[in-house]
PDB file of C-alpha atoms and ligand atoms in Angstrom:
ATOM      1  CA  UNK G   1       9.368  98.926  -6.371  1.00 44.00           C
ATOM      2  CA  UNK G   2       6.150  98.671  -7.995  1.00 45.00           C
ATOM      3  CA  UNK G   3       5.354 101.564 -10.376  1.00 46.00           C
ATOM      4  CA  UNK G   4       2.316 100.289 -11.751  1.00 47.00           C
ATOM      5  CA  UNK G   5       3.030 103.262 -14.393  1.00 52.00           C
ATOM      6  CA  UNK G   6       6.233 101.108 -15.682  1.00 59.00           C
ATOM      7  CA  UNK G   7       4.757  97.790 -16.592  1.00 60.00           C
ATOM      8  CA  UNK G   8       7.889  97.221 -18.894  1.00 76.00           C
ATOM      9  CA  UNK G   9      10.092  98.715 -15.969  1.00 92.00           C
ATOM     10  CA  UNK G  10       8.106  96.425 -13.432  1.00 95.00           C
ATOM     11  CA  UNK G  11       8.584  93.237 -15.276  1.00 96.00           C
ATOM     12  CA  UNK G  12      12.499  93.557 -16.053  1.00 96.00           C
ATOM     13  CA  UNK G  13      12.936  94.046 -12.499  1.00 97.00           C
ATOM     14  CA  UNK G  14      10.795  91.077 -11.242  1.00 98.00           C
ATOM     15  CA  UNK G  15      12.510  88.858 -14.040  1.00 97.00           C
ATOM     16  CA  UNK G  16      16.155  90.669 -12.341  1.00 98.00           C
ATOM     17  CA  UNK G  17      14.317  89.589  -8.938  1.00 98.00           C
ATOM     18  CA  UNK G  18      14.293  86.053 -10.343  1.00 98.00           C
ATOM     19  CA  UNK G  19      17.678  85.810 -12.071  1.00 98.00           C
ATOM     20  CA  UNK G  20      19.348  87.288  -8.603  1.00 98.00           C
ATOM     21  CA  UNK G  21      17.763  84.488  -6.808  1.00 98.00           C
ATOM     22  CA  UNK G  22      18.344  81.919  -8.931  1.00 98.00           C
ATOM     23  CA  UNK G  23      22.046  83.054  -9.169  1.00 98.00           C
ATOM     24  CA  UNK G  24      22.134  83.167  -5.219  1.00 98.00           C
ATOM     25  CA  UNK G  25      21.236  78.895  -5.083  1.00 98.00           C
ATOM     26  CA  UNK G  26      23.039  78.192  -8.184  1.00 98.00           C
ATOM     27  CA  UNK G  27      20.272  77.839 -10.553  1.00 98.00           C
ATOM     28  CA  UNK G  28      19.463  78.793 -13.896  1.00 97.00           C
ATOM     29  CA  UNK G  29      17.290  81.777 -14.466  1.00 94.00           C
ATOM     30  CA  UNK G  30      15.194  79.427 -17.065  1.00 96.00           C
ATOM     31  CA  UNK G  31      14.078  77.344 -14.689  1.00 98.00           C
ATOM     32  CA  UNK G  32      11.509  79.369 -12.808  1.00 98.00           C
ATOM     33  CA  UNK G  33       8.940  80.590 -15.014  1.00 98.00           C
ATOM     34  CA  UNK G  34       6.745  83.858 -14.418  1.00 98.00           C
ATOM     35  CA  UNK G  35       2.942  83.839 -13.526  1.00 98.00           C
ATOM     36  CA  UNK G  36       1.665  87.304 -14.562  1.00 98.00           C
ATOM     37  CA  UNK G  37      -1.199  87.290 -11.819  1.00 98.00           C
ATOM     38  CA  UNK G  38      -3.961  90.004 -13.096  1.00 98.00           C
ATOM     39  CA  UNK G  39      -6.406  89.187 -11.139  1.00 97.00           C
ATOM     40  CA  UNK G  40      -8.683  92.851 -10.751  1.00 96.00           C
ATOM     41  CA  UNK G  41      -5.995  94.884 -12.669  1.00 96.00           C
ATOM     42  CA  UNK G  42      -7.594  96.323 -16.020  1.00 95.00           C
ATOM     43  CA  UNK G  43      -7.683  94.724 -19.531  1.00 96.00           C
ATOM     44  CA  UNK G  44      -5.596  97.365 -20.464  1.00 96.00           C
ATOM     45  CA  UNK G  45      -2.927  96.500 -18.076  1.00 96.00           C
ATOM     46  CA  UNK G  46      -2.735  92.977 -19.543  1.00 97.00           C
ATOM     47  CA  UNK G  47      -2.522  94.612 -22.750  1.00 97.00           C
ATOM     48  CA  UNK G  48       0.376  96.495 -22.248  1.00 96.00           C
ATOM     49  CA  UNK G  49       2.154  93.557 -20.404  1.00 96.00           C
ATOM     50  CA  UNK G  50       1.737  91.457 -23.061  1.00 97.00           C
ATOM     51  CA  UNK G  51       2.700  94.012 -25.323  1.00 96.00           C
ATOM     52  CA  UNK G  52       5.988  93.683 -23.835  1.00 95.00           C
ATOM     53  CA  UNK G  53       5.982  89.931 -24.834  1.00 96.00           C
ATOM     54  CA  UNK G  54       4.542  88.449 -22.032  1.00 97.00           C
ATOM     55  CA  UNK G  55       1.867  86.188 -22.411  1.00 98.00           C
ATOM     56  CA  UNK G  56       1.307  84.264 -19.120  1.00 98.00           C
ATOM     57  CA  UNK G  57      -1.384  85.501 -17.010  1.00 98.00           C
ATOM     58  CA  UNK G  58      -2.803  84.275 -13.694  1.00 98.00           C
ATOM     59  CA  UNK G  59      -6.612  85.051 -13.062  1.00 98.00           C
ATOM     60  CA  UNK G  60      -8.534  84.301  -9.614  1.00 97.00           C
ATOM     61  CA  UNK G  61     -11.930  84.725  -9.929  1.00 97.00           C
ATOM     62  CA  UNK G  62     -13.842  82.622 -12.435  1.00 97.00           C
ATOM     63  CA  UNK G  63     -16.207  85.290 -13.543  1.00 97.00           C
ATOM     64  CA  UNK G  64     -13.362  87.603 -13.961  1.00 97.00           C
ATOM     65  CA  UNK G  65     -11.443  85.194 -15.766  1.00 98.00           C
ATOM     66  CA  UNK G  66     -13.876  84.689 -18.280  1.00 97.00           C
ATOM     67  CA  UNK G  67     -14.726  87.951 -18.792  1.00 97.00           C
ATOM     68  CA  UNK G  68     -11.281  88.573 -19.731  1.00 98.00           C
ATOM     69  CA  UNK G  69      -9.870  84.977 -21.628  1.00 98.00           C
ATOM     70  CA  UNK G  70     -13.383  86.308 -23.828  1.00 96.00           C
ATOM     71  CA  UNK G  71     -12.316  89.773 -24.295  1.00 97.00           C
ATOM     72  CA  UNK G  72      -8.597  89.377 -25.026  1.00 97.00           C
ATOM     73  CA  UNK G  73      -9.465  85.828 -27.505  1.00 95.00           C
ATOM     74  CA  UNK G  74      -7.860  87.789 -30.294  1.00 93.00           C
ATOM     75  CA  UNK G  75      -4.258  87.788 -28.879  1.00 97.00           C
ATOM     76  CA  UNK G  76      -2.161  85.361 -30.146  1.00 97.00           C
ATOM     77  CA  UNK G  77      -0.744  82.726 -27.835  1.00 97.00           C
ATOM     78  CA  UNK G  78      -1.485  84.428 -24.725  1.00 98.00           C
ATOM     79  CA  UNK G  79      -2.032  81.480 -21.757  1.00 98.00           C
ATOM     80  CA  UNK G  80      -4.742  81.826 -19.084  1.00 98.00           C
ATOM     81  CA  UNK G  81      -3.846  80.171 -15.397  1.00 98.00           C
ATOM     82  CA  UNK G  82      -6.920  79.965 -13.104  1.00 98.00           C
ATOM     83  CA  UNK G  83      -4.893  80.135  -9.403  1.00 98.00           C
ATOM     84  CA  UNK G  84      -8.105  80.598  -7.513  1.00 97.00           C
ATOM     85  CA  UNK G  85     -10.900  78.337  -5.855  1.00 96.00           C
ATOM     86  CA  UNK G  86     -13.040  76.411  -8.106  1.00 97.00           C
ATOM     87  CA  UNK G  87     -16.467  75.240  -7.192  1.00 96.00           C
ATOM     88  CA  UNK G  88     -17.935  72.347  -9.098  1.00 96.00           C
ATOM     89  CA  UNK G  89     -20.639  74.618 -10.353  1.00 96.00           C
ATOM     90  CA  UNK G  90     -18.120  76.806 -12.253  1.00 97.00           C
ATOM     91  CA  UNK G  91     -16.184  73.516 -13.940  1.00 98.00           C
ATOM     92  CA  UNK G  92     -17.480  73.970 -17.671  1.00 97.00           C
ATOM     93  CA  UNK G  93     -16.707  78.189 -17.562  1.00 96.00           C
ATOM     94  CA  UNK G  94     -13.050  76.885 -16.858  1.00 98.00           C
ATOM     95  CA  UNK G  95     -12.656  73.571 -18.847  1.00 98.00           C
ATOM     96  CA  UNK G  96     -12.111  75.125 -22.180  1.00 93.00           C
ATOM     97  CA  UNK G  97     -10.842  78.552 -21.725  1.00 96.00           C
ATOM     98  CA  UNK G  98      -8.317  78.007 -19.135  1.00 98.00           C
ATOM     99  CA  UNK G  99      -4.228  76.515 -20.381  1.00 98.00           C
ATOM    100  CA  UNK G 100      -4.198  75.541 -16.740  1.00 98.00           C
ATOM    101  CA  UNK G 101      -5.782  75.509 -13.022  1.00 98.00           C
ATOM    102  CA  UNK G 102      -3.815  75.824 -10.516  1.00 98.00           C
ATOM    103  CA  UNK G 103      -6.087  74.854  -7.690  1.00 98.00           C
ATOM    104  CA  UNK G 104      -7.561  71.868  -8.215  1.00 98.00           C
ATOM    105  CA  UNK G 105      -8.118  70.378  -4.629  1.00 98.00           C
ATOM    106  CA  UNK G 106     -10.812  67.431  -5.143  1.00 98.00           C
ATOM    107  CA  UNK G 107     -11.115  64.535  -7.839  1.00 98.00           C
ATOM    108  CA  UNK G 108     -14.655  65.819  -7.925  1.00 98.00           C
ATOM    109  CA  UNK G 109     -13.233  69.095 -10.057  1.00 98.00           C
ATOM    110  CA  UNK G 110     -10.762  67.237 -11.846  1.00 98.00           C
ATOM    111  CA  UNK G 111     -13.307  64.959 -13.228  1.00 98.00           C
ATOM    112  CA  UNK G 112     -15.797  67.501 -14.208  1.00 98.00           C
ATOM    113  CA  UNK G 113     -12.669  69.456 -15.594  1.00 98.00           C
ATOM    114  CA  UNK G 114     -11.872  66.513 -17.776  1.00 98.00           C
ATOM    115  CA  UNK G 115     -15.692  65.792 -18.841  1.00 98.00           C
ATOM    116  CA  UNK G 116     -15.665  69.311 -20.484  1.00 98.00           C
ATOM    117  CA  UNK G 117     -12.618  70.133 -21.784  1.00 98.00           C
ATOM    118  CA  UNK G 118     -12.670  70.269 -25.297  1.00 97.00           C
ATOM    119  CA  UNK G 119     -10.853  67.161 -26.364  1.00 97.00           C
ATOM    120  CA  UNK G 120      -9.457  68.869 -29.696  1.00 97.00           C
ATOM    121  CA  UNK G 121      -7.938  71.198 -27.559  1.00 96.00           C
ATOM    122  CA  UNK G 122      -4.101  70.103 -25.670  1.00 97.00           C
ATOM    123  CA  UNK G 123      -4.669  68.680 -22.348  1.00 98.00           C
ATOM    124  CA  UNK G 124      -5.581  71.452 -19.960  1.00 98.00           C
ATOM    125  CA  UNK G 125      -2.810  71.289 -17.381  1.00 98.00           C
ATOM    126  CA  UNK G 126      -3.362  70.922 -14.034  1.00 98.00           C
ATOM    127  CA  UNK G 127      -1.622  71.486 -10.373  1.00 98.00           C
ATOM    128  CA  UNK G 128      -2.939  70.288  -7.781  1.00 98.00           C
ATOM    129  CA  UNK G 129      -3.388  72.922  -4.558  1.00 98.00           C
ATOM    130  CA  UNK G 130      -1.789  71.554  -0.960  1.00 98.00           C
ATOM    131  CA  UNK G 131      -2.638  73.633   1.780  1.00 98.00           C
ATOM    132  CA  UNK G 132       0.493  73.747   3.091  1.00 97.00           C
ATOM    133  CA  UNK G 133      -0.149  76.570   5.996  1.00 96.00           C
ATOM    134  CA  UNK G 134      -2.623  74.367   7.667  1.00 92.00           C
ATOM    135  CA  UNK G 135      -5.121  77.038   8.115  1.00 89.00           C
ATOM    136  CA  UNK G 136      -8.765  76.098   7.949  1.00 85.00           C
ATOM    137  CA  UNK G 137      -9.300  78.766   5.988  1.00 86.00           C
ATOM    138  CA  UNK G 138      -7.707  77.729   3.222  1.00 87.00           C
ATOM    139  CA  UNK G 139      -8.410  75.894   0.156  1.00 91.00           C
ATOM    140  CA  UNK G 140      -6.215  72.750  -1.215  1.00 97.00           C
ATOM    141  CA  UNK G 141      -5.618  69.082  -0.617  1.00 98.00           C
ATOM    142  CA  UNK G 142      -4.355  67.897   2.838  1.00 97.00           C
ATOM    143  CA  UNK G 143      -0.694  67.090   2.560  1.00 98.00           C
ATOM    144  CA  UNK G 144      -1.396  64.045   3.464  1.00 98.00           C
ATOM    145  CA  UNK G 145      -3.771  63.059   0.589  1.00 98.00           C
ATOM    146  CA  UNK G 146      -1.681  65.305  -1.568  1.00 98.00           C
ATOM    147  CA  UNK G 147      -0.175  62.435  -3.798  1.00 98.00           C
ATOM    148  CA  UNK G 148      -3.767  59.965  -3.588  1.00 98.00           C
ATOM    149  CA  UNK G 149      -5.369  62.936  -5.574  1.00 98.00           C
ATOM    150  CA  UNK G 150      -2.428  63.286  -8.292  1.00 98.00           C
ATOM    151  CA  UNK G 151      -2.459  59.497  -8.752  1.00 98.00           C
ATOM    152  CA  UNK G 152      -6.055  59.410  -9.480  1.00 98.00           C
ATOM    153  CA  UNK G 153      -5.752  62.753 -11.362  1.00 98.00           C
ATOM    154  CA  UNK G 154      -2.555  61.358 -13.524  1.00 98.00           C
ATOM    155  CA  UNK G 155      -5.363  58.921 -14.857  1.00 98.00           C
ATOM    156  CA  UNK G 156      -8.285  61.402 -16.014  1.00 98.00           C
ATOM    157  CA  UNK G 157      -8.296  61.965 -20.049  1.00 97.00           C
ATOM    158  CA  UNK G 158      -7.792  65.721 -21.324  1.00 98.00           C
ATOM    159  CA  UNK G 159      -5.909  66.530 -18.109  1.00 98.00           C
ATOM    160  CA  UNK G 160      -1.951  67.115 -17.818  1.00 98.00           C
ATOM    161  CA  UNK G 161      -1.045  66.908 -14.568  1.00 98.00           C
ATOM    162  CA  UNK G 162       1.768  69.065 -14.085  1.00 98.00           C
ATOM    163  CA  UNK G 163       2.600  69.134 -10.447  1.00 98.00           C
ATOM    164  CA  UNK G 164       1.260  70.987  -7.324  1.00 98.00           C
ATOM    165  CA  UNK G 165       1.300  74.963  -6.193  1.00 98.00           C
ATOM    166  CA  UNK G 166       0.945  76.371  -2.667  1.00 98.00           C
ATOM    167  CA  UNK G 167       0.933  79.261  -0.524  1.00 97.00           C
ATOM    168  CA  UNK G 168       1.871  79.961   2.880  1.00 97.00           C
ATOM    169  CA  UNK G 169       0.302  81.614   5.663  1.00 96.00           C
ATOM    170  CA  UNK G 170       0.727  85.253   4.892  1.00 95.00           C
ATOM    171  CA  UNK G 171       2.876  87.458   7.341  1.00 94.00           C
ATOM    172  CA  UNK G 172       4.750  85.055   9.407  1.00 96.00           C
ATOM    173  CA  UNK G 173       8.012  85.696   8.757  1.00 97.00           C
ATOM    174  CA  UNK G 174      10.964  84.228   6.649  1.00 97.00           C
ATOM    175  CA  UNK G 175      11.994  80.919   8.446  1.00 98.00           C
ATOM    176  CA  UNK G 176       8.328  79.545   8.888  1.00 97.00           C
ATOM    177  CA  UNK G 177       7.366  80.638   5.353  1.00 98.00           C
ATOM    178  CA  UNK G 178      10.484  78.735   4.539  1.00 98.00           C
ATOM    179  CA  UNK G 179       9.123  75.729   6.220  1.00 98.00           C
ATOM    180  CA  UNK G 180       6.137  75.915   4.765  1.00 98.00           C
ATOM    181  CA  UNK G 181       7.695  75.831   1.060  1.00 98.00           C
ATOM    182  CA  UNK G 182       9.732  72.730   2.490  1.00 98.00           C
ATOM    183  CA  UNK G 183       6.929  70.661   2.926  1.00 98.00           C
ATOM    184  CA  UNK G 184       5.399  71.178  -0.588  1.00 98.00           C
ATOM    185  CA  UNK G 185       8.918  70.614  -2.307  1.00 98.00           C
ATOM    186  CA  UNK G 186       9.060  67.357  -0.804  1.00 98.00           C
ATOM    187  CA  UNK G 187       5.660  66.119  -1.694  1.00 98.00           C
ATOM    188  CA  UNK G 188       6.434  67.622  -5.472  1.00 98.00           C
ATOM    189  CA  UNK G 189       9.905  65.366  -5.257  1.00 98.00           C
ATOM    190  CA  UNK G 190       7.811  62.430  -3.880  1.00 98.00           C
ATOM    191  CA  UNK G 191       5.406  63.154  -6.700  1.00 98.00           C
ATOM    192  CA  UNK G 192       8.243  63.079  -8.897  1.00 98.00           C
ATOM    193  CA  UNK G 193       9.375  59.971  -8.175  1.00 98.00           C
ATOM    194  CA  UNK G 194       6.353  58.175  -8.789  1.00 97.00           C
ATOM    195  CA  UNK G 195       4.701  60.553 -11.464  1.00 96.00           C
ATOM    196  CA  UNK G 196       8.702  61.208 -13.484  1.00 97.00           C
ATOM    197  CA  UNK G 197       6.525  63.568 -16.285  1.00 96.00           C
ATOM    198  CA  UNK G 198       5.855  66.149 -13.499  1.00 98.00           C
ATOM    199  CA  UNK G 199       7.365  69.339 -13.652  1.00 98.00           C
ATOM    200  CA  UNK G 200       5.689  72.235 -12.166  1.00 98.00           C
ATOM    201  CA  UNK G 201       6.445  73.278  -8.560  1.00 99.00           C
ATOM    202  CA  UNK G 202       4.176  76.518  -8.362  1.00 98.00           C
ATOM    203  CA  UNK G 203       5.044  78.952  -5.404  1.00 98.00           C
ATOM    204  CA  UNK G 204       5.840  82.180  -4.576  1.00 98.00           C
ATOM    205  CA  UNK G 205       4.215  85.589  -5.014  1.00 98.00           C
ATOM    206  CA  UNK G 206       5.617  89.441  -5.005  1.00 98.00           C
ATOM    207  CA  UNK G 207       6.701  89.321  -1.398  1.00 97.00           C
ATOM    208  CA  UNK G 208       8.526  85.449  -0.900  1.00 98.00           C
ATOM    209  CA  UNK G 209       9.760  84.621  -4.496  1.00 98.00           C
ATOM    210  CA  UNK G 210      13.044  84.761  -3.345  1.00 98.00           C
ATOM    211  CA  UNK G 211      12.117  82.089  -0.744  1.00 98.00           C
ATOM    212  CA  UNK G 212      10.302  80.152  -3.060  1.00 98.00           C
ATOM    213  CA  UNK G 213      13.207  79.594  -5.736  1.00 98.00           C
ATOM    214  CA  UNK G 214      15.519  78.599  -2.712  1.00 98.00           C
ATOM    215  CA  UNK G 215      13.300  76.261  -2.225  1.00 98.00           C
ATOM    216  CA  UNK G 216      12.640  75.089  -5.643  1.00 98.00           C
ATOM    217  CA  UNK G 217       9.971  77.352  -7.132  1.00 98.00           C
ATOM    218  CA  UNK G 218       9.451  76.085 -11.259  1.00 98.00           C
ATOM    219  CA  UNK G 219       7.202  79.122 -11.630  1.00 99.00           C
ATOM    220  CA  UNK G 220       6.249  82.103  -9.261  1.00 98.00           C
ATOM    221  CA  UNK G 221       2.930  84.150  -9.111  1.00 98.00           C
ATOM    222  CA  UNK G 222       3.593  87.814  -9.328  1.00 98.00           C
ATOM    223  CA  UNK G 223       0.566  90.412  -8.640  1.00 98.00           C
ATOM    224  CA  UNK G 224       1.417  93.262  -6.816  1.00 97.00           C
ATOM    225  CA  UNK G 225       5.058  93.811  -7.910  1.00 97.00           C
ATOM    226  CA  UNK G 226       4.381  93.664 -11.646  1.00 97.00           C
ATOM    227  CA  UNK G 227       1.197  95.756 -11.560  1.00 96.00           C
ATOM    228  CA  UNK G 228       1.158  97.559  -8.557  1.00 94.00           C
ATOM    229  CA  UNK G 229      -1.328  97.626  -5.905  1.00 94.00           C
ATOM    230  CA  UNK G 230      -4.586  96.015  -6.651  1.00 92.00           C
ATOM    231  CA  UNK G 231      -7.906  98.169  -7.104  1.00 87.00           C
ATOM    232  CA  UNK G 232     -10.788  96.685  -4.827  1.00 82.00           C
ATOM    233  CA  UNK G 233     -12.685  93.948  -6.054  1.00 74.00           C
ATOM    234  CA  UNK G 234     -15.940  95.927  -6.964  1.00 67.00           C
ATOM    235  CA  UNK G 235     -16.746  97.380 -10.194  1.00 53.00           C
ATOM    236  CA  UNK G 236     -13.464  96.474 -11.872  1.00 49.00           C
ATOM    237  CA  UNK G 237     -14.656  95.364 -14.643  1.00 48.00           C
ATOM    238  CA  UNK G 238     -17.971  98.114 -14.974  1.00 36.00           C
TER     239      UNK G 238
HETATM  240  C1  PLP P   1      -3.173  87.180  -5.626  1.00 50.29           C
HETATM  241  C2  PLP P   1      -2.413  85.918  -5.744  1.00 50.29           C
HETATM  242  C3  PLP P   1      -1.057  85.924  -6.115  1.00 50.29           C
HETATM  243  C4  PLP P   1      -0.240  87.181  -6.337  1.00 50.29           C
HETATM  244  O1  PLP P   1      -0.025  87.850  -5.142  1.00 50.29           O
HETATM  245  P1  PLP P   1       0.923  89.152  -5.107  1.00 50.29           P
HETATM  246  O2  PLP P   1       1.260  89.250  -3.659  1.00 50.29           O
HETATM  247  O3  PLP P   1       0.118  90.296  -5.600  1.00 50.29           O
HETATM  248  O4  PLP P   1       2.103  88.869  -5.943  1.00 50.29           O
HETATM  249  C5  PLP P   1      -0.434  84.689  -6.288  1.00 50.29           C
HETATM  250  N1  PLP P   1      -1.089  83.540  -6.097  1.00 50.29           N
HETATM  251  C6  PLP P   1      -2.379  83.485  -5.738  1.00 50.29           C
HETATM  252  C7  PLP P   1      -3.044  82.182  -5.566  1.00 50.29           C
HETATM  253  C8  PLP P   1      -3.074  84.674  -5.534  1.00 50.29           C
HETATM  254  O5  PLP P   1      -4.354  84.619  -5.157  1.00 50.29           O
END
């Protein structure tokens, strides 16, 4: 399923993967975008992914990313997502380099991301991260102050707010992972409603995508099954 060998192979069949579960709930297969999430896979892996004509890549660790958006500047139109946590301290490494940031999770980081983003540039877009799985560990906005935080963020200058991404706990089983894309889809409708511009509902990795565009998935982010297994975090770079 996931011959890193075969990145052409690899992508056709997660784009099949999509199409077969869009089909499955009666959507269109152009409604759920793909998140190429390269987060400590090889520049040369990117390459050859966006060789095939992809050019939308997910990155989690701010260093990293850097590294990399630097590295690859010469490609034309490729689009750097930062998915991962983002300290206030690592704001202005992001601002400019970044399309869009998936996890912003405090007005704090929105604010600073708006101070230093370029304002020649487009708007960096931004979702805001809900910690839908409840667990302390993990990073994103209450669900409760979900929509407070895109209200205030809808007003910052140089942002886009595009709507909100997610994950749920990992390894508890279909019908609770379900559940836990529920609860996001209907803050993202009730963010709809009052914010009509939004349009990003960003959920769903290599093992739930299917669950995710049942549940209304605009754009799924897809590690392992497009690259294969990832190489420990160490050294990855040299
Ligand atoms: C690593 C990661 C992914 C991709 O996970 P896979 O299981 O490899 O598809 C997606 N989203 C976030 C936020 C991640 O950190």
């Amino acid at each position: 399923m996931t011959d890193s060998s075969e990145p052409s192979q690899a992508r056709q069949r997660v784009l099949a993967r999509i199409a077969a579960a869009c089909g499955a709930v009666g959507r269109n297969s152009g409604s759920v975008s793909l998140l190429a999430v390269s987060k400590l896979q090889s520049v040369d892996k990117i390459q050859a992914l966006y060789n095939e004509g992809h050019r939308a890549f997910g990155e989690n660790y701010v260093q990293e990313a850097v590294e990399k958006v630097d590295a690859m500047a010469g490609l034309a139109g490729i689009e750097w997502h930062l998915i991962g946590p983002l300290q206030s301290n690592k704001t202005r490494d992001v601002a400019s380099r970044m399309s869009w940031v998936h996890s912003v999770d405090r007005l704090k980081i929105a604010e600073r991301l708006s101070q230093q983003r370029d304002p020649t540039l487009p708007p960096l877009n931004v979702c805001a991260q809900v910690n839908i799985s409840g667990e302390a560990s993990k990073s994103g906005v209450a669900p409760d102050d979900a929509l407070r935080l895109c209200t205030q963020i809808a007003t910052l200058p140089n942002l886009r707010l595009r709507g909100l991404m997610g994950m749920p706990e990992p390894g508890i089983g279909a019908a609770p992972t379900r559940s836990q894309f529920e609860l996001l889809r209907g803050l993202f409708e009730a963010l709809q409603a009052q914010q009509p511009q939004v349009d990003t509902l960003s959920m769903g990795m290599s093992d739930d995508m299917e669950i995710a565009i049942a549940c209304g998935s605009t754009m799924v982010r897809v590690g392992t099954a497009l690259f294969g297994a990832r190489p420990k975090r160490e050294g990855i770079l040299q």
